[in-house]
């Protein structure tokens, strides 16, 4: 018998009885018979491999262990077939892994109980629901969200900050996000809100941080100075080099949006750089080779470059469909392999998707929701309505109150109850559910879960990469994360 050797860090057990025991040998697995359960081994475990051998991922607690190759091979074949719950439980008992509802097993770290509604920790302000560019793949429809262009009044913006501070936990740090459209089209308001939030936060004992998503085509020296003077994270929309970027982003008058972005970067370099500057690439069927875009973004000096597939867009021609996710996964893995090589050699390579996955796995991250939307994070529309997140502004299905009346606690509680990953199909039977959280609410509500195979494939690659990076460059995990400020305000409240 071999003992499972843990690779990563493990969250504290609720019960010592859940500590892993000896691994089953080949006979132990084959002797268990055949059958299946909706929350059996296929839902609770995943066998994967790295350059260091075979390993086992356990969904409960996001734990990773070494696994003898013979047992790994038998366990893979076992979980690929349908089994009776009792037979799955017998194999799990041999592994020392409790399944939900098994006799004498401790409760899991996450069950189907919805999370309690937390204090508000992050609020984004849609200060300008209009944009100076025209991009067919923009989920916000140039900031209009299917309606008309609007700007947030000053009194509404100040009320949003005051509401955030009133709803936040005492002494907690909070994030004020600026979204659009293009929020820098409302630069005077943005500057006023930062000053008001800083003063008001000091009075209430809340440290206030700021996040901004921008195309960077209109940034001015005074904006750069503001970003440098306050704890700002700035996320910039990037679609490739000049040809690739301009093919997807049309500037008024036929000018180059890419040239304007580069000019914006020069303004930041000269007048003040934010604490964290990231590039976000929205991947469409027209996007070029990802590794080229990644290295181009890194070469531009961004602290982080990350990719996000366009799943829902006003023009369906820009959407990544189920079939296209296969090619997307291949290219993402290519980028991940490049990151693994560079980081293992001790060289920086700020591929955001990869680094986020590495830190999540190392800290045992596991959650029943994809982000803090509707929980610790809300978004305010130009009219003062509150919604689950900035991608769901003006969607009545995700309305969460108003600045005047405050957050709708019942709506937030109903949201958390309905969208717990263990209550969703087919999520509840997926081994990756606590790493994925069930998928973006905006995308799922409009397109369903079209990217599940991609997510599982990407996470399986990341699991193997994590083991290898832990062995070759353990110092990577002793460094601070790429940023202590989220580029997406919803990330704060996970």
Coordinates of C-alpha atoms in Angstrom, one line a residue:
X1 CA 0.0 0.0 0.0
X2 CA 1.2 3.5 -0.8
X3 CA 0.3 6.6 1.1
X4 CA -1.1 9.6 -0.7
X5 CA 1.4 12.4 -0.4
X6 CA 0.0 15.9 -0.4
X7 CA 1.6 18.3 -2.8
X8 CA -0.3 21.5 -2.1
X9 CA -1.5 23.3 1.0
X10 CA -4.6 21.9 2.6
X11 CA -7.3 23.8 4.5
X12 CA -8.0 22.7 8.1
X13 CA -10.2 19.6 8.4
X14 CA -13.5 19.9 10.1
X15 CA -13.0 16.4 11.4
X16 CA -9.7 14.5 11.7
X17 CA -11.6 11.5 10.4
X18 CA -11.4 13.0 6.9
X19 CA -7.6 12.7 6.8
X20 CA -6.6 10.7 3.7
X21 CA -5.7 7.1 4.4
X22 CA -3.8 4.5 2.3
X23 CA -4.4 4.4 -1.4
X24 CA -6.1 1.4 -2.8
X25 CA -4.0 -1.0 -4.8
X26 CA -5.2 -2.3 -8.2
X27 CA -7.1 -5.2 -6.6
X28 CA -8.9 -3.0 -4.1
X29 CA -10.2 -0.8 -6.9
X30 CA -11.2 -3.7 -9.2
X31 CA -12.8 -5.7 -6.4
X32 CA -15.2 -2.9 -5.6
X33 CA -17.5 -3.9 -8.5
X34 CA -19.4 -1.5 -10.7
X35 CA -22.3 1.0 -10.2
X36 CA -22.6 4.8 -9.8
X37 CA -23.8 7.8 -7.8
X38 CA -24.6 11.4 -8.7
X39 CA -22.1 12.6 -6.1
X40 CA -19.6 9.7 -6.4
X41 CA -15.9 9.6 -7.2
X42 CA -16.3 11.2 -10.6
X43 CA -17.8 14.3 -9.0
X44 CA -15.4 14.4 -6.1
X45 CA -12.1 13.5 -7.6
X46 CA -10.0 13.9 -10.7
X47 CA -6.9 11.9 -11.6
X48 CA -4.3 14.0 -13.5
X49 CA -0.6 13.7 -14.4
X50 CA 2.4 15.9 -14.5
X51 CA 6.1 15.4 -15.2
X52 CA 6.4 14.0 -11.7
X53 CA 3.8 11.2 -12.1
X54 CA 0.2 10.6 -11.3
X55 CA -1.8 12.7 -8.9
X56 CA -5.3 13.0 -7.4
X57 CA -7.3 16.2 -7.1
X58 CA -10.1 16.2 -4.4
X59 CA -12.8 18.7 -5.0
X60 CA -13.6 19.1 -1.3
X61 CA -11.0 21.5 -0.2
X62 CA -9.1 21.6 -3.5
X63 CA -6.6 19.1 -2.3
X64 CA -3.8 17.5 -4.4
X65 CA -2.0 14.2 -3.6
X66 CA 0.5 12.0 -5.3
X67 CA -1.0 8.7 -6.5
X68 CA 0.7 5.5 -7.5
X69 CA 0.4 5.0 -11.3
X70 CA -1.4 1.6 -11.0
X71 CA -4.0 3.0 -8.7
X72 CA -4.4 6.1 -10.9
X73 CA -5.0 4.0 -14.0
X74 CA -7.6 1.8 -12.3
X75 CA -9.3 4.8 -10.7
X76 CA -9.5 6.6 -14.1
X77 CA -11.2 3.6 -15.6
X78 CA -13.5 3.3 -12.6
X79 CA -14.7 6.9 -12.7
X80 CA -15.3 6.7 -16.5
X81 CA -18.1 4.2 -16.0
X82 CA -21.4 4.3 -14.1
X83 CA -21.5 2.9 -10.6
X84 CA -23.7 2.3 -7.6
X85 CA -23.2 4.8 -4.8
X86 CA -22.3 2.1 -2.3
X87 CA -19.6 0.8 -4.6
X88 CA -18.2 4.2 -5.2
X89 CA -18.2 4.7 -1.4
X90 CA -16.2 1.5 -1.0
X91 CA -13.5 2.8 -3.3
X92 CA -13.6 6.2 -1.6
X93 CA -13.2 4.5 1.8
X94 CA -10.1 2.8 0.5
X95 CA -8.7 6.2 -0.5
X96 CA -9.8 7.7 2.8
X97 CA -12.0 10.2 0.9
X98 CA -15.5 10.8 2.3
X99 CA -18.4 11.2 0.0
X100 CA -21.5 13.2 0.9
X101 CA -24.0 11.2 2.9
X102 CA -21.7 8.2 3.5
X103 CA -22.0 6.5 6.9
X104 CA -19.7 8.1 9.4
X105 CA -18.3 10.7 7.1
X106 CA -17.8 14.3 8.3
X107 CA -19.6 17.2 6.6
X108 CA -17.9 18.6 3.6
X109 CA -16.3 22.0 3.5
X110 CA -19.0 23.2 1.1
X111 CA -22.5 21.8 1.0
X112 CA -25.7 23.0 -0.7
X113 CA -26.4 25.6 2.0
X114 CA -26.5 29.0 0.4
X115 CA -24.0 31.6 1.6
X116 CA -25.3 34.2 3.9
X117 CA -25.6 37.7 2.4
X118 CA -22.3 39.4 3.3
X119 CA -21.7 43.1 3.9
X120 CA -21.1 45.1 0.8
X121 CA -17.4 45.3 0.0
X122 CA -17.2 46.5 -3.6
X123 CA -19.4 48.7 -5.8
X124 CA -18.8 49.7 -9.4
X125 CA -20.3 52.9 -10.8
X126 CA -21.3 53.0 -14.4
X127 CA -20.4 56.6 -14.7
X128 CA -20.6 56.8 -18.5
X129 CA -22.9 54.4 -20.3
X130 CA -21.5 55.5 -23.6
X131 CA -18.1 54.9 -25.4
X132 CA -15.9 56.7 -27.9
X133 CA -15.2 53.4 -29.7
X134 CA -17.4 51.0 -31.6
X135 CA -16.7 47.3 -30.9
X136 CA -19.0 44.5 -32.0
X137 CA -17.9 42.2 -29.3
X138 CA -18.6 44.6 -26.4
X139 CA -21.0 42.9 -23.9
X140 CA -22.1 46.4 -22.8
X141 CA -23.2 47.4 -26.3
X142 CA -20.9 50.5 -26.1
X143 CA -22.1 51.0 -22.6
X144 CA -25.8 51.3 -23.5
X145 CA -26.7 47.8 -22.3
X146 CA -29.4 47.7 -25.0
X147 CA -30.8 51.2 -24.1
X148 CA -29.6 54.7 -24.7
X149 CA -26.3 56.4 -23.8
X150 CA -26.4 57.9 -20.3
X151 CA -24.1 59.7 -17.9
X152 CA -24.3 59.3 -14.1
X153 CA -25.1 62.5 -12.3
X154 CA -22.7 63.7 -9.6
X155 CA -25.2 63.3 -6.8
X156 CA -25.8 59.7 -7.8
X157 CA -22.1 58.9 -7.9
X158 CA -21.6 60.5 -4.4
X159 CA -24.6 58.6 -3.1
X160 CA -23.1 55.3 -4.4
X161 CA -19.9 55.9 -2.4
X162 CA -21.9 56.8 0.7
X163 CA -24.1 53.7 0.3
X164 CA -21.0 51.5 -0.1
X165 CA -19.4 52.9 3.1
X166 CA -22.7 52.6 5.0
X167 CA -23.2 48.9 4.0
X168 CA -19.6 47.8 4.5
X169 CA -18.3 46.0 7.5
X170 CA -16.7 48.3 10.1
X171 CA -13.1 49.0 9.3
X172 CA -13.1 46.9 6.2
X173 CA -11.3 47.9 3.0
X174 CA -13.7 48.6 0.1
X175 CA -13.3 49.0 -3.7
X176 CA -15.0 51.7 -5.8
X177 CA -14.9 50.7 -9.5
X178 CA -15.5 52.9 -12.5
X179 CA -17.1 51.2 -15.5
X180 CA -18.8 52.1 -18.8
X181 CA -18.9 52.4 -21.7
X182 CA -15.7 54.4 -21.4
X183 CA -15.5 55.9 -17.8
X184 CA -12.8 58.4 -18.8
X185 CA -15.4 60.2 -20.8
X186 CA -16.7 61.3 -17.4
X187 CA -13.2 62.2 -16.1
X188 CA -14.3 65.3 -14.1
X189 CA -16.8 63.1 -12.2
X190 CA -14.3 60.3 -11.8
X191 CA -11.8 62.8 -10.2
X192 CA -14.5 64.2 -7.9
X193 CA -15.6 60.7 -6.8
X194 CA -12.1 59.7 -5.9
X195 CA -11.7 62.8 -3.7
X196 CA -15.1 62.3 -2.1
X197 CA -14.5 58.6 -1.5
X198 CA -11.0 59.2 0.0
X199 CA -12.4 61.8 2.4
X200 CA -15.5 59.9 3.3
X201 CA -13.6 56.6 3.8
X202 CA -11.2 58.3 6.2
X203 CA -14.1 59.6 8.2
X204 CA -15.8 56.2 8.5
X205 CA -12.5 54.2 9.0
X206 CA -12.6 52.4 5.6
X207 CA -9.6 52.2 3.4
X208 CA -10.9 52.9 -0.1
X209 CA -9.3 51.4 -3.2
X210 CA -10.2 52.0 -6.8
X211 CA -10.5 50.0 -10.0
X212 CA -11.0 51.3 -13.6
X213 CA -11.7 49.5 -16.9
X214 CA -10.8 51.6 -19.9
X215 CA -9.7 51.5 -23.6
X216 CA -7.0 54.1 -22.6
X217 CA -7.6 56.2 -25.7
X218 CA -8.5 59.4 -23.9
X219 CA -6.3 59.3 -20.8
X220 CA -4.8 62.7 -19.9
X221 CA -1.8 63.6 -17.6
X222 CA -4.1 64.6 -14.8
X223 CA -5.7 61.1 -15.0
X224 CA -2.3 59.4 -14.7
X225 CA -1.4 61.6 -11.8
X226 CA -4.7 60.5 -10.1
X227 CA -4.0 56.8 -10.7
X228 CA -0.5 57.2 -9.2
X229 CA -1.6 59.2 -6.2
X230 CA -4.3 56.7 -5.1
X231 CA -4.5 52.9 -4.8
X232 CA -5.7 52.2 -8.4
X233 CA -5.8 49.1 -10.5
X234 CA -6.4 49.9 -14.2
X235 CA -7.5 47.3 -16.7
X236 CA -7.0 48.1 -20.3
X237 CA -8.9 46.5 -23.2
X238 CA -6.3 45.1 -25.7
X239 CA -7.0 43.0 -28.8
X240 CA -3.5 42.4 -30.2
X241 CA -1.0 44.4 -32.2
X242 CA -2.0 47.4 -34.3
X243 CA -3.7 45.3 -37.1
X244 CA -5.5 42.9 -34.7
X245 CA -6.6 45.7 -32.3
X246 CA -7.9 48.0 -35.0
X247 CA -9.7 45.2 -36.7
X248 CA -12.0 44.8 -33.6
X249 CA -12.1 48.4 -32.3
X250 CA -13.3 51.1 -34.6
X251 CA -12.3 54.7 -33.7
X252 CA -14.3 57.7 -34.8
X253 CA -13.1 59.3 -38.0
X254 CA -11.3 56.1 -39.0
X255 CA -8.3 56.7 -36.8
X256 CA -6.3 53.9 -35.1
X257 CA -7.6 52.9 -31.7
X258 CA -4.3 51.0 -31.2
X259 CA -2.2 54.2 -31.8
X260 CA -4.4 56.0 -29.3
X261 CA -3.9 53.2 -26.7
X262 CA -0.1 53.4 -27.2
X263 CA -0.3 57.1 -26.7
X264 CA -2.2 56.5 -23.5
X265 CA 0.5 54.1 -22.3
X266 CA 3.1 56.9 -22.9
X267 CA 1.0 59.3 -20.8
X268 CA 1.0 56.8 -17.9
X269 CA 4.8 56.2 -18.2
X270 CA 5.4 59.9 -18.2
X271 CA 2.9 61.3 -15.6
X272 CA 2.1 58.4 -13.3
X273 CA 1.5 54.7 -13.4
X274 CA -1.2 53.0 -11.4
X275 CA -0.3 50.4 -8.7
X276 CA -1.3 47.7 -11.1
X277 CA -1.8 47.9 -14.9
X278 CA -3.4 44.9 -16.6
X279 CA -4.4 44.1 -20.2
X280 CA -7.6 42.2 -20.8
X281 CA -8.0 40.5 -24.2
X282 CA -11.5 39.7 -25.3
X283 CA -11.2 36.6 -27.5
X284 CA -13.5 36.3 -30.5
X285 CA -13.4 34.1 -33.7
X286 CA -11.4 37.0 -35.3
X287 CA -8.7 37.2 -32.6
X288 CA -5.2 36.3 -33.7
X289 CA -2.9 33.7 -32.2
X290 CA -3.1 34.1 -28.4
X291 CA 0.6 33.5 -27.6
X292 CA 1.5 36.3 -30.0
X293 CA -1.0 38.7 -28.3
X294 CA 0.2 37.6 -24.9
X295 CA 3.8 38.3 -25.6
X296 CA 2.9 41.6 -27.4
X297 CA 1.0 42.7 -24.3
X298 CA 3.9 41.7 -22.0
X299 CA 6.2 43.6 -24.2
X300 CA 4.1 46.7 -23.9
X301 CA 4.9 46.7 -20.1
X302 CA 1.6 45.5 -18.6
X303 CA 1.9 44.0 -15.2
X304 CA -0.6 41.3 -16.2
X305 CA -2.2 40.1 -19.5
X306 CA -5.2 37.8 -19.4
X307 CA -7.7 36.4 -21.9
X308 CA -11.5 36.1 -21.7
X309 CA -13.6 34.4 -24.3
X310 CA -16.5 36.4 -25.7
X311 CA -19.5 34.2 -25.0
X312 CA -22.3 36.8 -25.2
X313 CA -22.2 39.8 -27.6
X314 CA -24.7 42.1 -29.3
X315 CA -23.5 40.6 -32.6
X316 CA -23.4 36.8 -32.4
X317 CA -20.7 36.7 -35.1
X318 CA -18.2 37.7 -32.3
X319 CA -19.2 34.9 -29.9
X320 CA -17.1 31.9 -29.2
X321 CA -19.3 28.9 -29.6
X322 CA -19.0 25.3 -28.2
X323 CA -17.0 24.1 -31.1
X324 CA -14.6 27.1 -31.1
X325 CA -13.7 26.4 -27.4
X326 CA -11.6 23.5 -28.5
X327 CA -9.2 25.7 -30.4
X328 CA -9.3 28.3 -27.6
X329 CA -8.2 25.6 -25.1
X330 CA -5.3 24.5 -27.3
X331 CA -4.1 28.1 -27.5
X332 CA -4.6 28.8 -23.8
X333 CA -2.5 25.7 -23.0
X334 CA 0.2 26.9 -25.3
X335 CA 0.3 30.1 -23.4
X336 CA 0.3 28.2 -20.1
X337 CA 3.2 26.1 -21.2
X338 CA 5.2 29.2 -22.0
X339 CA 4.4 30.7 -18.6
X340 CA 5.4 27.4 -16.9
X341 CA 8.8 27.4 -18.7
X342 CA 9.6 31.0 -17.9
X343 CA 8.4 30.9 -14.3
X344 CA 10.2 27.6 -13.7
X345 CA 13.4 29.3 -14.9
X346 CA 12.9 32.1 -12.5
X347 CA 11.9 34.7 -15.1
X348 CA 8.7 36.8 -14.8
X349 CA 5.9 36.0 -17.3
X350 CA 2.7 37.7 -16.2
X351 CA 0.1 35.5 -17.9
X352 CA -2.9 36.5 -15.7
X353 CA -5.1 33.4 -16.2
X354 CA -2.2 31.1 -15.4
X355 CA -0.9 33.0 -12.3
X356 CA -4.4 33.3 -10.9
X357 CA -4.9 29.5 -11.2
X358 CA -1.6 28.8 -9.6
X359 CA -2.3 31.0 -6.5
X360 CA -5.9 29.6 -6.2
X361 CA -4.6 26.1 -6.2
X362 CA -1.8 26.8 -3.8
X363 CA -4.1 28.4 -1.2
X364 CA -6.7 25.7 -1.5
X365 CA -9.2 28.0 -3.1
X366 CA -12.7 26.5 -3.4
X367 CA -16.0 28.3 -3.6
X368 CA -19.7 27.6 -4.6
X369 CA -20.0 30.8 -6.6
X370 CA -18.0 32.1 -9.6
X371 CA -17.4 35.6 -8.1
X372 CA -18.8 38.0 -5.6
X373 CA -21.5 39.4 -7.9
X374 CA -24.8 39.8 -5.9
X375 CA -23.0 39.1 -2.7
X376 CA -20.2 41.4 -1.6
X377 CA -20.2 43.2 -4.9
X378 CA -22.9 45.2 -6.7
X379 CA -23.0 47.6 -9.6
X380 CA -24.8 51.0 -9.8
X381 CA -26.4 52.2 -13.0
X382 CA -26.4 55.8 -14.1
X383 CA -30.0 56.1 -12.7
X384 CA -29.0 54.7 -9.3
X385 CA -30.3 51.2 -9.7
X386 CA -28.3 48.4 -8.1
X387 CA -27.6 45.2 -10.0
X388 CA -25.6 42.0 -9.4
X389 CA -22.6 43.1 -11.4
X390 CA -21.5 45.6 -14.1
X391 CA -22.3 43.1 -16.9
X392 CA -25.9 42.8 -15.7
X393 CA -26.8 46.5 -15.5
X394 CA -30.4 47.2 -16.5
X395 CA -31.3 43.4 -16.4
X396 CA -34.4 43.2 -14.2
X397 CA -33.6 39.5 -13.4
X398 CA -30.5 40.7 -11.6
X399 CA -31.9 43.8 -10.0
X400 CA -30.6 44.2 -6.4
X401 CA -32.2 47.3 -5.0
X402 CA -31.3 51.0 -5.4
X403 CA -29.0 53.6 -4.0
X404 CA -31.9 55.4 -2.5
X405 CA -33.4 52.4 -0.7
X406 CA -30.3 50.4 -0.3
X407 CA -29.5 46.8 -1.4
X408 CA -32.4 44.4 -1.7
X409 CA -31.3 41.8 0.8
X410 CA -34.1 39.4 -0.2
X411 CA -33.1 39.6 -3.8
X412 CA -29.4 39.0 -2.9
X413 CA -30.3 36.0 -0.7
X414 CA -32.5 34.5 -3.5
X415 CA -29.7 35.0 -6.0
X416 CA -27.2 33.2 -3.7
X417 CA -29.7 30.4 -3.0
X418 CA -30.6 29.8 -6.7
X419 CA -27.1 29.9 -8.0
X420 CA -25.1 27.8 -5.5
X421 CA -23.0 25.5 -7.7
X422 CA -24.3 22.4 -5.8
X423 CA -27.8 23.3 -6.8
X424 CA -27.1 23.7 -10.5
X425 CA -27.1 21.2 -13.2
X426 CA -24.9 19.8 -14.5
X427 CA -22.5 21.6 -12.2
X428 CA -23.2 19.6 -9.1
X429 CA -21.7 16.5 -10.6
X430 CA -18.5 18.2 -12.0
X431 CA -15.2 17.7 -10.3
X432 CA -14.2 21.3 -11.2
X433 CA -17.3 23.0 -9.7
X434 CA -15.5 24.6 -6.7
X435 CA -12.8 26.0 -8.9
X436 CA -15.2 27.3 -11.6
X437 CA -18.1 28.2 -9.3
X438 CA -20.7 27.6 -12.1
X439 CA -19.7 30.2 -14.7
X440 CA -20.3 33.9 -15.3
X441 CA -23.9 34.8 -14.5
X442 CA -24.1 37.1 -17.5
X443 CA -22.9 34.4 -19.9
X444 CA -24.9 31.6 -18.4
X445 CA -28.1 33.7 -18.4
X446 CA -27.7 34.4 -22.1
X447 CA -25.9 31.4 -23.6
X448 CA -26.0 28.6 -21.1
X449 CA -22.8 26.8 -20.1
X450 CA -21.1 26.5 -23.5
X451 CA -17.6 26.4 -22.1
X452 CA -17.7 23.6 -19.6
X453 CA -15.3 21.2 -21.5
X454 CA -12.9 24.1 -22.0
X455 CA -12.9 25.0 -18.3
X456 CA -12.3 21.4 -17.3
X457 CA -9.5 21.1 -19.8
X458 CA -7.8 24.3 -18.7
X459 CA -8.1 23.4 -15.0
X460 CA -6.7 19.9 -15.7
X461 CA -3.7 21.5 -17.4
X462 CA -3.3 23.9 -14.5
X463 CA -3.3 21.1 -12.0
X464 CA -0.4 19.4 -13.7
X465 CA 1.4 22.7 -14.1
X466 CA 0.9 23.5 -10.4
X467 CA 2.6 20.3 -9.3
X468 CA 5.5 21.0 -11.6
X469 CA 5.9 24.6 -10.6
X470 CA 5.8 23.7 -7.0
X471 CA 8.7 21.4 -7.5
X472 CA 10.9 23.5 -9.8
X473 CA 10.2 27.0 -8.5
X474 CA 8.6 26.9 -5.0
X475 CA 9.8 30.5 -4.5
X476 CA 7.1 31.6 -6.9
X477 CA 4.5 30.9 -4.3
X478 CA 6.4 32.9 -1.7
X479 CA 6.1 36.1 -3.7
X480 CA 3.2 38.5 -3.4
X481 CA 0.5 38.0 -6.0
X482 CA 0.6 40.0 -9.1
X483 CA -1.6 42.6 -7.5
X484 CA -3.5 43.1 -4.2
X485 CA -6.1 45.0 -6.2
X486 CA -8.6 43.2 -8.4
X487 CA -8.9 44.3 -12.0
X488 CA -12.5 43.2 -11.8
X489 CA -14.3 44.6 -8.8
X490 CA -16.4 41.5 -8.5
X491 CA -13.2 39.5 -7.7
X492 CA -12.8 41.2 -4.4
X493 CA -15.9 39.6 -2.8
X494 CA -15.2 36.0 -3.6

